[in-house]
Coordinates of C-alpha atoms in Angstrom, one line a residue:
M1 CA -79.4 74.1 -84.5
Q2 CA -77.8 78.1 -83.6
T3 CA -80.6 80.8 -82.9
P4 CA -79.6 84.3 -84.4
R5 CA -78.1 85.7 -81.2
E6 CA -75.9 83.0 -81.1
M7 CA -74.9 83.9 -84.6
G8 CA -75.0 87.3 -83.4
T9 CA -77.7 88.5 -85.1
T10 CA -79.2 90.6 -82.4
A11 CA -81.5 92.8 -82.5
V12 CA -81.3 96.8 -81.9
T13 CA -84.1 98.0 -82.5
A14 CA -84.2 101.7 -80.6
S15 CA -82.4 104.8 -81.3
S16 CA -80.5 106.9 -79.5
G17 CA -77.5 109.5 -81.1
P18 CA -74.8 109.0 -83.1
G19 CA -72.2 106.2 -82.4
P20 CA -69.1 107.6 -80.3
R21 CA -66.3 107.7 -82.9
F22 CA -67.6 110.3 -84.7
G23 CA -68.7 113.4 -83.1
A24 CA -72.6 114.7 -84.3
V25 CA -73.0 113.4 -88.1
R26 CA -72.8 109.7 -88.0
P27 CA -70.7 108.2 -91.5
R28 CA -73.3 107.1 -93.8
L29 CA -71.8 105.3 -97.5
L30 CA -73.7 103.6 -100.2
I31 CA -72.1 101.3 -102.2
S32 CA -73.5 101.1 -105.6
A33 CA -72.5 100.0 -109.0
A34 CA -73.1 100.8 -112.9
H35 CA -74.0 97.0 -112.9
K36 CA -75.2 94.1 -111.2
S37 CA -72.4 91.6 -111.0
S38 CA -69.7 94.6 -110.3
G39 CA -68.8 93.0 -107.3
K40 CA -70.8 95.3 -104.9
T41 CA -71.0 92.4 -102.2
T42 CA -67.6 90.6 -102.1
F43 CA -66.7 94.3 -101.3
T44 CA -69.3 95.7 -99.1
T45 CA -68.8 92.8 -97.2
G46 CA -65.5 93.4 -97.4
L47 CA -65.2 97.1 -96.2
A48 CA -67.8 95.8 -93.2
A49 CA -65.3 93.3 -91.9
A50 CA -62.5 95.7 -92.2
L51 CA -64.0 98.1 -90.2
T52 CA -65.1 95.7 -87.6
A53 CA -61.5 95.3 -87.3
R54 CA -60.9 98.6 -86.8
G55 CA -63.5 98.6 -84.3
L56 CA -66.1 99.9 -85.3
V57 CA -69.6 99.0 -84.8
V58 CA -71.2 99.2 -88.3
Q59 CA -74.4 98.1 -89.5
T60 CA -75.4 96.8 -92.6
Y61 CA -78.8 97.3 -95.0
K62 CA -79.3 95.9 -98.3
K63 CA -81.4 98.0 -100.8
G64 CA -84.3 95.5 -102.0
P65 CA -85.9 92.6 -101.9
D66 CA -82.5 89.9 -101.0
Y67 CA -81.8 87.6 -98.5
I68 CA -78.7 86.5 -99.4
D69 CA -76.3 89.5 -99.6
P70 CA -77.6 90.2 -95.8
L71 CA -76.4 86.7 -94.7
W72 CA -73.2 87.7 -95.4
H73 CA -72.7 91.5 -93.9
M74 CA -74.0 89.4 -91.0
R75 CA -70.7 87.6 -91.6
A76 CA -68.7 90.6 -91.7
T77 CA -70.6 92.7 -89.0
R78 CA -71.3 90.4 -86.7
R79 CA -75.3 92.5 -86.5
P80 CA -78.4 92.0 -88.7
C81 CA -78.7 93.4 -91.7
Y82 CA -81.7 95.5 -92.9
N83 CA -83.5 95.9 -96.1
L84 CA -84.7 98.8 -97.3
D85 CA -87.0 98.4 -100.2
F86 CA -89.2 100.9 -102.3
N87 CA -91.4 98.1 -103.0
T88 CA -92.5 97.3 -100.2
Q89 CA -91.9 100.2 -97.2
D90 CA -93.2 104.4 -97.8
P91 CA -90.5 106.0 -98.2
S92 CA -90.7 107.7 -94.2
E93 CA -90.3 104.1 -93.5
I94 CA -87.0 103.2 -94.7
E95 CA -85.9 105.9 -93.5
A96 CA -87.2 105.2 -90.3
T97 CA -85.5 101.6 -90.6
I98 CA -82.1 103.2 -90.7
A99 CA -82.7 105.2 -87.6
A100 CA -84.3 102.8 -84.9
H101 CA -81.1 100.4 -86.0
G102 CA -78.7 103.2 -84.7
E103 CA -78.3 102.8 -81.6
G104 CA -74.6 102.4 -80.1
V105 CA -73.3 102.5 -84.8
D106 CA -70.1 104.2 -85.6
F107 CA -71.1 102.9 -89.2
E108 CA -73.7 103.2 -91.6
L109 CA -72.8 101.1 -94.6
I110 CA -75.8 100.8 -97.4
E111 CA -75.3 98.1 -100.7
G112 CA -77.9 99.2 -103.3
N113 CA -79.1 96.2 -106.1
K114 CA -78.2 96.0 -110.0
G115 CA -76.7 99.7 -110.8
L116 CA -76.9 102.4 -109.9
H117 CA -80.0 104.0 -111.6
D118 CA -81.6 100.8 -112.2
G119 CA -85.3 99.6 -111.5
V120 CA -88.7 98.9 -112.2
D121 CA -90.0 103.1 -112.5
L122 CA -89.0 104.7 -115.7
E123 CA -88.0 107.6 -113.7
G124 CA -85.9 105.8 -111.3
R125 CA -87.8 106.5 -108.6
D126 CA -87.6 102.9 -107.1
S127 CA -83.4 102.7 -108.1
T128 CA -80.3 102.8 -105.8
A129 CA -79.3 106.4 -106.9
A130 CA -83.2 106.9 -105.2
L131 CA -82.4 105.6 -101.9
A132 CA -79.3 108.0 -101.6
K133 CA -81.0 110.7 -102.3
L134 CA -83.6 109.4 -99.9
V135 CA -81.2 109.0 -96.9
G136 CA -78.2 111.9 -97.7
A137 CA -75.8 109.0 -98.4
P138 CA -72.9 109.8 -100.5
V139 CA -72.3 106.8 -102.9
V140 CA -69.0 105.4 -103.7
L141 CA -69.9 103.5 -107.4
V142 CA -67.9 99.8 -107.5
L143 CA -66.2 100.0 -111.3
D144 CA -65.8 96.1 -112.5
A145 CA -62.7 97.4 -115.1
F146 CA -62.5 94.3 -117.1
G147 CA -61.0 94.6 -120.3
M148 CA -60.8 98.1 -120.1
T149 CA -58.8 101.7 -120.0
R150 CA -59.9 105.3 -120.9
G151 CA -63.8 103.8 -121.6
I152 CA -63.8 104.2 -117.3
A153 CA -63.6 108.0 -118.4
P154 CA -66.8 108.8 -120.1
L155 CA -68.8 105.8 -118.8
V156 CA -68.6 107.9 -114.6
M157 CA -69.0 111.3 -116.7
G158 CA -72.2 109.9 -117.7
Y159 CA -72.8 108.8 -114.2
Q160 CA -71.8 112.2 -112.8
V161 CA -74.1 114.2 -114.4
F162 CA -77.5 112.3 -115.1
D163 CA -78.6 112.9 -111.7
R164 CA -76.3 115.4 -110.5
E165 CA -78.4 115.6 -107.2
V166 CA -76.9 112.0 -106.7
D167 CA -73.4 112.7 -104.9
I168 CA -70.2 110.2 -106.0
R169 CA -68.0 110.5 -104.2
G170 CA -65.2 108.3 -105.7
I171 CA -64.4 104.8 -107.7
V172 CA -63.0 101.7 -106.5
L173 CA -62.2 99.9 -109.6
N174 CA -62.5 96.0 -109.5
R175 CA -61.2 93.2 -110.9
V176 CA -57.8 95.4 -112.7
A177 CA -55.4 92.8 -114.6
T178 CA -51.8 94.3 -114.2
A179 CA -50.2 97.3 -112.5
R180 CA -50.2 99.0 -116.4
Q181 CA -53.9 98.5 -116.5
E182 CA -55.0 100.5 -112.8
T183 CA -52.3 103.3 -114.2
K184 CA -53.9 104.1 -117.3
L185 CA -57.9 103.2 -115.2
R186 CA -56.3 106.0 -112.9
Q187 CA -55.1 108.5 -115.8
A188 CA -58.3 109.0 -117.5
L189 CA -60.1 109.3 -115.0
E190 CA -57.9 111.8 -113.3
R191 CA -57.6 114.0 -116.7
Y192 CA -61.2 114.2 -117.3
T193 CA -63.2 113.9 -114.2
D194 CA -62.8 114.8 -110.1
L195 CA -63.8 111.7 -108.4
R196 CA -61.2 110.4 -106.3
V197 CA -59.7 106.4 -107.1
L198 CA -59.8 105.3 -103.7
G199 CA -58.7 101.8 -104.7
C200 CA -58.1 99.4 -107.7
I201 CA -58.7 95.1 -106.2
G202 CA -57.1 93.1 -108.7
R203 CA -58.7 90.4 -110.6
S204 CA -58.5 87.3 -107.9
A205 CA -60.6 84.1 -108.0
D206 CA -60.3 84.1 -104.8
L207 CA -62.0 87.3 -104.2
A208 CA -65.2 86.0 -105.9
V209 CA -68.1 84.9 -104.0
A210 CA -69.3 81.7 -106.4
E211 CA -73.2 82.6 -107.8
R212 CA -75.6 80.0 -108.5
H213 CA -79.7 80.5 -110.1
L214 CA -81.5 82.6 -107.4
G215 CA -77.6 84.3 -106.8
L216 CA -74.2 84.2 -104.7
T217 CA -73.8 81.7 -102.9
T218 CA -74.6 81.4 -98.7
P219 CA -72.1 81.5 -96.3
Q220 CA -74.1 78.8 -94.8
E221 CA -72.9 76.4 -97.6
T222 CA -69.2 78.0 -98.5
D223 CA -66.3 76.2 -96.7
N224 CA -63.7 78.5 -94.7
V225 CA -66.3 81.3 -95.0
E226 CA -64.7 83.0 -92.2
M227 CA -61.3 82.7 -94.1
I228 CA -62.8 84.4 -96.8
V229 CA -64.2 87.5 -95.2
S230 CA -61.4 87.8 -93.5
H231 CA -59.7 87.4 -96.6
L232 CA -62.0 89.8 -98.2
A233 CA -61.3 92.3 -95.3
E234 CA -57.6 92.0 -95.7
T235 CA -57.7 92.9 -99.1
V236 CA -60.2 95.8 -99.0
A237 CA -57.2 97.3 -96.0
A238 CA -54.6 97.0 -97.6
D239 CA -55.6 97.6 -101.4
V240 CA -58.6 100.7 -100.3
D241 CA -57.5 103.8 -98.9
I242 CA -60.7 103.0 -95.8
D243 CA -59.1 106.6 -94.5
A244 CA -60.7 108.6 -96.7
V245 CA -63.6 106.2 -97.1
I246 CA -64.5 107.2 -93.6
E247 CA -64.2 110.7 -94.7
I248 CA -66.5 110.9 -97.5
A249 CA -69.3 109.1 -95.9
R250 CA -68.2 111.8 -92.3
R251 CA -69.6 114.4 -95.1
P252 CA -73.6 114.0 -95.6
A253 CA -74.5 114.1 -99.2
H254 CA -74.4 117.7 -100.5
G255 CA -73.9 119.2 -97.3
H256 CA -77.1 117.8 -96.6
R257 CA -79.1 114.2 -94.4
P258 CA -82.8 113.8 -93.2
N259 CA -83.2 114.6 -89.7
V260 CA -85.1 111.5 -88.9
T261 CA -86.8 110.9 -85.4
A262 CA -87.0 106.9 -85.3
N263 CA -90.5 105.6 -85.2
V264 CA -89.5 102.2 -82.9
V265 CA -92.3 100.1 -83.4
T266 CA -94.0 98.4 -80.2
R267 CA -95.8 95.1 -79.7
P268 CA -99.3 96.0 -80.5
A269 CA -101.7 96.0 -77.3
A270 CA -103.7 92.8 -78.3
A271 CA -100.7 91.3 -78.5
A272 CA -99.3 92.7 -75.4
E273 CA -102.6 91.6 -73.0
A274 CA -102.7 87.8 -75.2
E275 CA -101.3 83.9 -74.8
P276 CA -98.0 83.8 -76.0
V277 CA -97.8 81.0 -78.8
T278 CA -94.0 79.4 -79.9
I279 CA -93.9 79.7 -83.5
G280 CA -91.2 77.1 -84.9
V281 CA -88.6 78.6 -87.5
V282 CA -86.9 76.5 -90.1
R283 CA -83.5 77.4 -90.4
D284 CA -80.1 75.8 -91.6
A285 CA -78.2 75.7 -95.0
A286 CA -81.7 74.9 -97.0
F287 CA -83.9 77.2 -95.5
C288 CA -82.0 80.6 -94.1
F289 CA -84.0 83.2 -96.3
Y290 CA -85.8 85.3 -93.9
Y291 CA -85.6 89.1 -93.1
Q292 CA -84.5 89.6 -90.0
D293 CA -87.3 92.6 -89.4
D294 CA -89.6 89.9 -89.7
L295 CA -88.6 87.6 -86.9
E296 CA -88.5 90.7 -84.9
A297 CA -92.1 91.7 -86.1
L298 CA -92.8 87.6 -85.1
E299 CA -91.7 88.8 -82.2
R300 CA -93.6 91.6 -81.1
A301 CA -96.4 90.3 -82.3
G302 CA -96.8 87.8 -78.8
A303 CA -94.0 85.5 -80.9
R304 CA -91.6 83.2 -78.9
L305 CA -89.2 81.0 -81.9
T306 CA -87.9 78.1 -81.2
Y307 CA -85.3 77.5 -84.5
F308 CA -84.5 74.3 -85.6
S309 CA -83.5 71.7 -89.3
A310 CA -84.9 70.0 -91.5
L311 CA -81.6 68.3 -91.8
D312 CA -80.8 67.3 -88.5
T313 CA -83.4 67.3 -86.0
P314 CA -84.7 64.7 -85.5
R315 CA -88.7 65.3 -84.5
L316 CA -90.6 68.5 -84.7
P317 CA -90.3 71.1 -81.5
R318 CA -93.3 72.0 -79.3
I319 CA -94.7 74.3 -81.1
D320 CA -98.6 76.2 -81.9
G321 CA -97.2 77.4 -85.8
L322 CA -94.5 76.9 -88.3
F323 CA -93.0 79.1 -90.5
I324 CA -90.3 78.0 -93.3
G325 CA -88.7 80.3 -95.5
G326 CA -87.5 80.4 -98.8
G327 CA -83.7 78.8 -99.4
F328 CA -82.2 76.0 -101.4
P329 CA -84.3 72.6 -100.5
E330 CA -83.1 71.4 -104.3
S331 CA -79.5 71.4 -103.0
H332 CA -80.2 69.3 -100.2
I333 CA -82.1 66.8 -101.3
G334 CA -80.5 63.6 -99.8
R335 CA -80.6 64.8 -96.2
L336 CA -83.9 65.4 -96.2
A337 CA -85.4 63.0 -97.8
A338 CA -83.3 60.8 -95.3
N339 CA -84.7 62.9 -92.4
A340 CA -87.7 61.0 -92.5
S341 CA -89.4 61.0 -89.1
L342 CA -89.1 64.7 -89.0
R343 CA -91.1 64.8 -92.3
R344 CA -93.4 62.4 -90.8
D345 CA -94.3 64.8 -87.5
I346 CA -94.7 67.9 -89.9
A347 CA -97.8 66.3 -92.0
R348 CA -99.3 64.8 -89.1
A349 CA -99.7 68.0 -87.7
A350 CA -100.5 69.2 -90.9
G351 CA -103.2 66.9 -90.6
E352 CA -104.0 67.4 -87.1
G353 CA -104.2 71.0 -88.6
L354 CA -100.9 72.4 -87.4
P355 CA -101.1 76.3 -88.6
I356 CA -98.2 76.2 -91.2
Y357 CA -96.5 78.9 -93.6
A358 CA -93.9 78.6 -96.3
E359 CA -92.1 80.4 -98.9
C360 CA -91.1 79.2 -101.7
G361 CA -88.2 76.6 -100.6
G362 CA -90.5 75.7 -98.2
L363 CA -93.6 75.2 -100.1
M364 CA -91.3 72.6 -102.4
Y365 CA -90.1 70.8 -99.2
L366 CA -93.6 70.8 -98.0
A367 CA -94.5 69.3 -101.5
R368 CA -94.6 64.9 -102.1
S369 CA -91.3 65.0 -103.4
I370 CA -88.2 67.7 -105.2
A371 CA -86.8 67.1 -107.8
W372 CA -83.2 68.4 -109.5
K373 CA -80.7 67.3 -111.9
G374 CA -81.6 64.1 -112.0
E375 CA -82.5 63.3 -108.2
V376 CA -85.5 62.7 -106.4
G377 CA -87.3 63.1 -102.7
E378 CA -90.1 62.3 -101.0
M379 CA -90.7 64.9 -99.1
V380 CA -94.0 66.3 -96.5
G381 CA -96.7 65.6 -99.3
V382 CA -98.8 67.9 -98.0
V383 CA -99.1 70.1 -100.7
P384 CA -100.5 68.0 -103.6
G385 CA -97.2 68.7 -105.4
D386 CA -94.1 67.8 -106.5
A387 CA -91.3 70.5 -107.1
V388 CA -89.9 70.1 -110.5
V389 CA -86.8 72.1 -110.0
Q390 CA -85.9 73.4 -114.2
D391 CA -83.0 75.3 -116.3
R392 CA -85.2 78.7 -115.9
P393 CA -86.5 80.8 -113.9
Q394 CA -90.1 80.3 -113.6
G395 CA -90.6 83.9 -111.1
R396 CA -88.7 86.5 -111.7
G397 CA -89.1 89.4 -109.8
L398 CA -91.8 91.9 -107.8
V399 CA -95.2 90.9 -107.9
V400 CA -99.3 91.9 -106.6
M401 CA -100.7 89.4 -105.2
E402 CA -104.3 89.7 -104.1
E403 CA -106.2 87.7 -101.3
T404 CA -108.7 85.4 -101.8
A405 CA -111.7 84.6 -99.4
A406 CA -109.3 80.4 -99.0
M407 CA -106.8 83.2 -97.3
P408 CA -107.3 81.3 -93.5
W409 CA -105.2 84.0 -91.6
P410 CA -107.3 86.6 -90.2
A411 CA -108.0 89.6 -92.4
P412 CA -106.9 93.6 -91.5
A413 CA -109.2 95.6 -89.5
D414 CA -109.0 98.4 -91.9
T415 CA -109.7 96.4 -95.5
G416 CA -112.8 96.4 -97.4
S417 CA -112.1 95.7 -100.7
P418 CA -109.8 92.1 -101.1
L419 CA -106.5 92.8 -100.0
R420 CA -103.8 93.8 -102.5
V421 CA -100.1 92.7 -101.2
K422 CA -96.9 94.5 -103.3
A423 CA -94.0 91.1 -102.4
H424 CA -91.6 89.5 -104.9
E425 CA -90.8 85.9 -106.2
F426 CA -87.2 84.5 -107.6
H427 CA -88.1 80.7 -108.5
Y428 CA -86.8 77.4 -110.4
A429 CA -89.2 75.3 -109.5
R430 CA -91.8 74.5 -110.8
L431 CA -95.4 72.6 -109.2
E432 CA -96.7 69.4 -111.6
N433 CA -99.3 66.7 -110.9
L434 CA -101.0 69.1 -108.6
E435 CA -103.8 67.6 -107.5
P436 CA -107.5 69.5 -109.5
G437 CA -109.9 70.9 -106.5
C438 CA -107.3 73.3 -104.9
R439 CA -107.8 76.0 -103.1
F440 CA -105.3 79.9 -103.1
A441 CA -104.8 82.1 -101.1
Y442 CA -104.0 84.9 -103.6
R443 CA -105.0 85.5 -106.9
V444 CA -102.3 86.9 -109.5
V445 CA -102.7 90.2 -110.5
R446 CA -98.5 90.7 -111.7
G447 CA -96.3 87.6 -111.7
D448 CA -96.3 84.4 -111.4
G449 CA -97.0 82.6 -108.2
I450 CA -98.2 78.8 -108.4
T451 CA -99.3 78.4 -111.6
G452 CA -99.9 82.1 -113.2
T453 CA -102.9 82.7 -111.8
D454 CA -102.7 81.4 -108.6
D455 CA -100.4 80.6 -105.2
G456 CA -100.6 79.7 -102.1
I457 CA -101.7 77.3 -101.5
V458 CA -103.9 76.1 -98.9
V459 CA -104.3 72.9 -97.1
A460 CA -106.1 72.3 -94.2
N461 CA -104.4 75.3 -91.2
T462 CA -101.3 75.0 -94.1
M463 CA -100.8 78.2 -96.5
A464 CA -97.5 77.8 -98.7
S465 CA -96.6 80.1 -101.8
F466 CA -93.8 81.3 -103.8
T467 CA -94.0 85.1 -103.1
H468 CA -91.9 86.0 -100.5
L469 CA -93.9 88.3 -98.4
R470 CA -91.9 91.0 -95.7
D471 CA -93.9 92.3 -92.9
T472 CA -94.2 96.3 -93.0
S473 CA -96.6 99.4 -92.8
R474 CA -97.7 98.0 -95.8
A475 CA -98.6 94.8 -94.8
R476 CA -98.5 93.1 -91.6
W477 CA -98.7 89.3 -92.2
A478 CA -96.6 88.5 -89.1
E479 CA -99.5 89.6 -87.0
R480 CA -102.7 88.2 -89.2
F481 CA -100.0 84.8 -88.8
V482 CA -99.8 84.9 -85.0
A483 CA -103.1 85.8 -83.9
F484 CA -104.2 82.5 -86.4
V485 CA -101.7 80.5 -84.8
R486 CA -103.4 81.8 -81.5
A487 CA -106.7 81.7 -82.1
R488 CA -105.8 77.7 -83.3
A489 CA -103.8 76.9 -80.1
A490 CA -106.7 78.2 -78.0
A491 CA -109.1 76.5 -79.9
A492 CA -107.1 73.0 -79.2
R493 CA -107.1 73.5 -75.6
S494 CA -110.6 74.2 -75.9
K495 CA -110.7 70.9 -77.3
P496 CA -108.6 68.1 -75.9
T497 CA -107.8 65.1 -78.1
G498 CA -105.4 63.4 -76.4
L499 CA -102.7 64.1 -79.6
A500 CA -99.1 64.2 -79.9
P501 CA -98.3 67.6 -78.3
T502 CA -97.5 68.9 -81.9
G503 CA -101.1 68.2 -82.7
G504 CA -104.0 70.2 -81.9
A505 CA -107.8 69.5 -82.3
W506 CA -107.8 68.9 -85.8
A507 CA -108.1 65.1 -86.3
G508 CA -108.8 63.9 -89.4
R509 CA -108.6 66.3 -92.0
S510 CA -107.5 65.5 -95.3
L511 CA -104.0 64.8 -97.2
S512 CA -102.3 63.9 -99.7
G513 CA -102.0 60.5 -100.0
A514 CA -98.1 61.3 -100.4
A515 CA -98.5 62.5 -96.9
A516 CA -100.4 59.9 -95.5
A517 CA -98.0 57.7 -96.9
V518 CA -95.2 59.8 -94.8
M519 CA -97.2 59.3 -91.6
R520 CA -97.6 55.9 -91.6
G521 CA -93.5 55.3 -92.7
E522 CA -94.6 53.7 -95.8
D523 CA -91.8 55.9 -97.5
R524 CA -88.7 54.4 -95.8

C-alpha cells in the first residue's frame, strides 16, 4: 500500500516568498466554465501536467467539496491538491490556505466548480467568481463549444458584464469539431469581445475522463492513468498557447492581489505533550476520498498514520484507531467480501472498543452487506443495516448537522449549545433493514443523512455517517477524534486483558449478528 509520500503527495505546510521563476509575484490562475461538465478538470489536469513538464512547480487547488478532481491534479503535479471551500472555511482561511502552501511554488492553479457564477447563495458569495475576487486570480473560461458558432459571443459578453469585478482574461474552446467551426468561433469572439482565444481543443473520446454516478472515474480505477495524463499534457501544449497563459497568470486580477501572510497551523500544545497514537487509514481504489489537510490535521494532533488496503491487506495492523473514508466500495464488492480475514479483524476490534470513524463509503463497508446492480457482498457488520445502492442520489449537497449527546468524541471546550457542523454529502446508497433503537451522533438540520432526520450511527466506539467532514477552523474534528483515540488507548493500557493487539479494554460490547458471524468465520 502506497503512502501519500510514495504517491508523490508530500505536504508543503510552510510559506515563503514566491517561486524562483517569476520575480515578485507568483503566477496565479483560476479555471472556470459556463456550466459543469465543460472540461474544466480535463483541461486543468492537462495544463498542470504541461507546466510541470516545463520544469515548473505547480500547486493546484480545487474549489468546493471535491475528492476526485484533486486526485487527477495530484497525478499531474505529484503534489497534494488542497480544497478551497466557502461552506467550511472563512474567507481569511481560504487565503491563508493558499499562502501556506506556496513555498518553492512557481505557478498556482485553481480549478473552480460548476459554472463561474453558480452556487447556493443568490448573491454569489459562495461562487467560483467570489473565489476569484477573494484571491485576486484572473480567470480563464473553458467553454464547451459543441454545436456552437456565432452564439458563443453573447454567452461570453454576458459573463463579462454580469460581474465586472471578475477579471476574465481568456477563453479555451473545448470539443471543437472542425477547423471551419473553430474559424467561426474565433471570428465571433474577435468581432464582439476583447478576450483572447488561448486555444481550441478538439472533440475526442481519449481526451475525456469517464464519468459515473459520483462524478469522474478516479485515477486509481483508470487504466494507463500515467499515459492519459501525459496525453492531456501533450494536447494542451499543442493546442493552447501556454506562454500566453503564463503571462495572463503573472498579472494579478485587476492589477491587485491580497497580501496574505500564511497562518501556519501548528500542533496543539496538548497534543505535543501527549502520547502519540497510531491511526489506520484505509486507502485504496475502494476508499480514496480524503482531504489532504485532514490527514495533515490528524498528524498535527499527534497521530501516526498507517495506510493499508481493505482489498488486499489480510490482517488489521496494530493500531489505536481507524479512519475509513469515502469512495466506491460498491465497485469492489467481490474483493471486499473476499477479504474475510480483515473484515473479521475489524469486527472484532470494533467489538473490543477500537475507536473507528467512517464516512459514506466507509459506513457502507461497516454495514452488514452492500448491494448494487444485483451483486450482494457480506461486509464487516458493525453497523446494523444493509447498504443498498440506488439509481438516484439519496443525499447530495451541503449539509448542516447538529451533534447529539450520543456523539462519542470530546466536545470542543468553547461549545455552549449543541454544536452545528457544516459539511457535505453525496451518496446513492441508503441503509435498509436498520435495527431499531440505534443511536446517532447527529440530528440533520439540512440534508438527508442516514434516516432523513439522523446521521452518524454510533455503535460502541464507532461513529459512521454519510456526512463528509472537513477539518477547518469551523470544525476541528481531527483533534477531537485523536483525543478520543488517545483516551481509549490509555484506558486499554490501564486495563490489560490479554486480548489481541487490535483490541483493548472493551471486550464484550454488543455487535450486530452479522458482525458476530464474521468474527466467528461463519460467513465463509
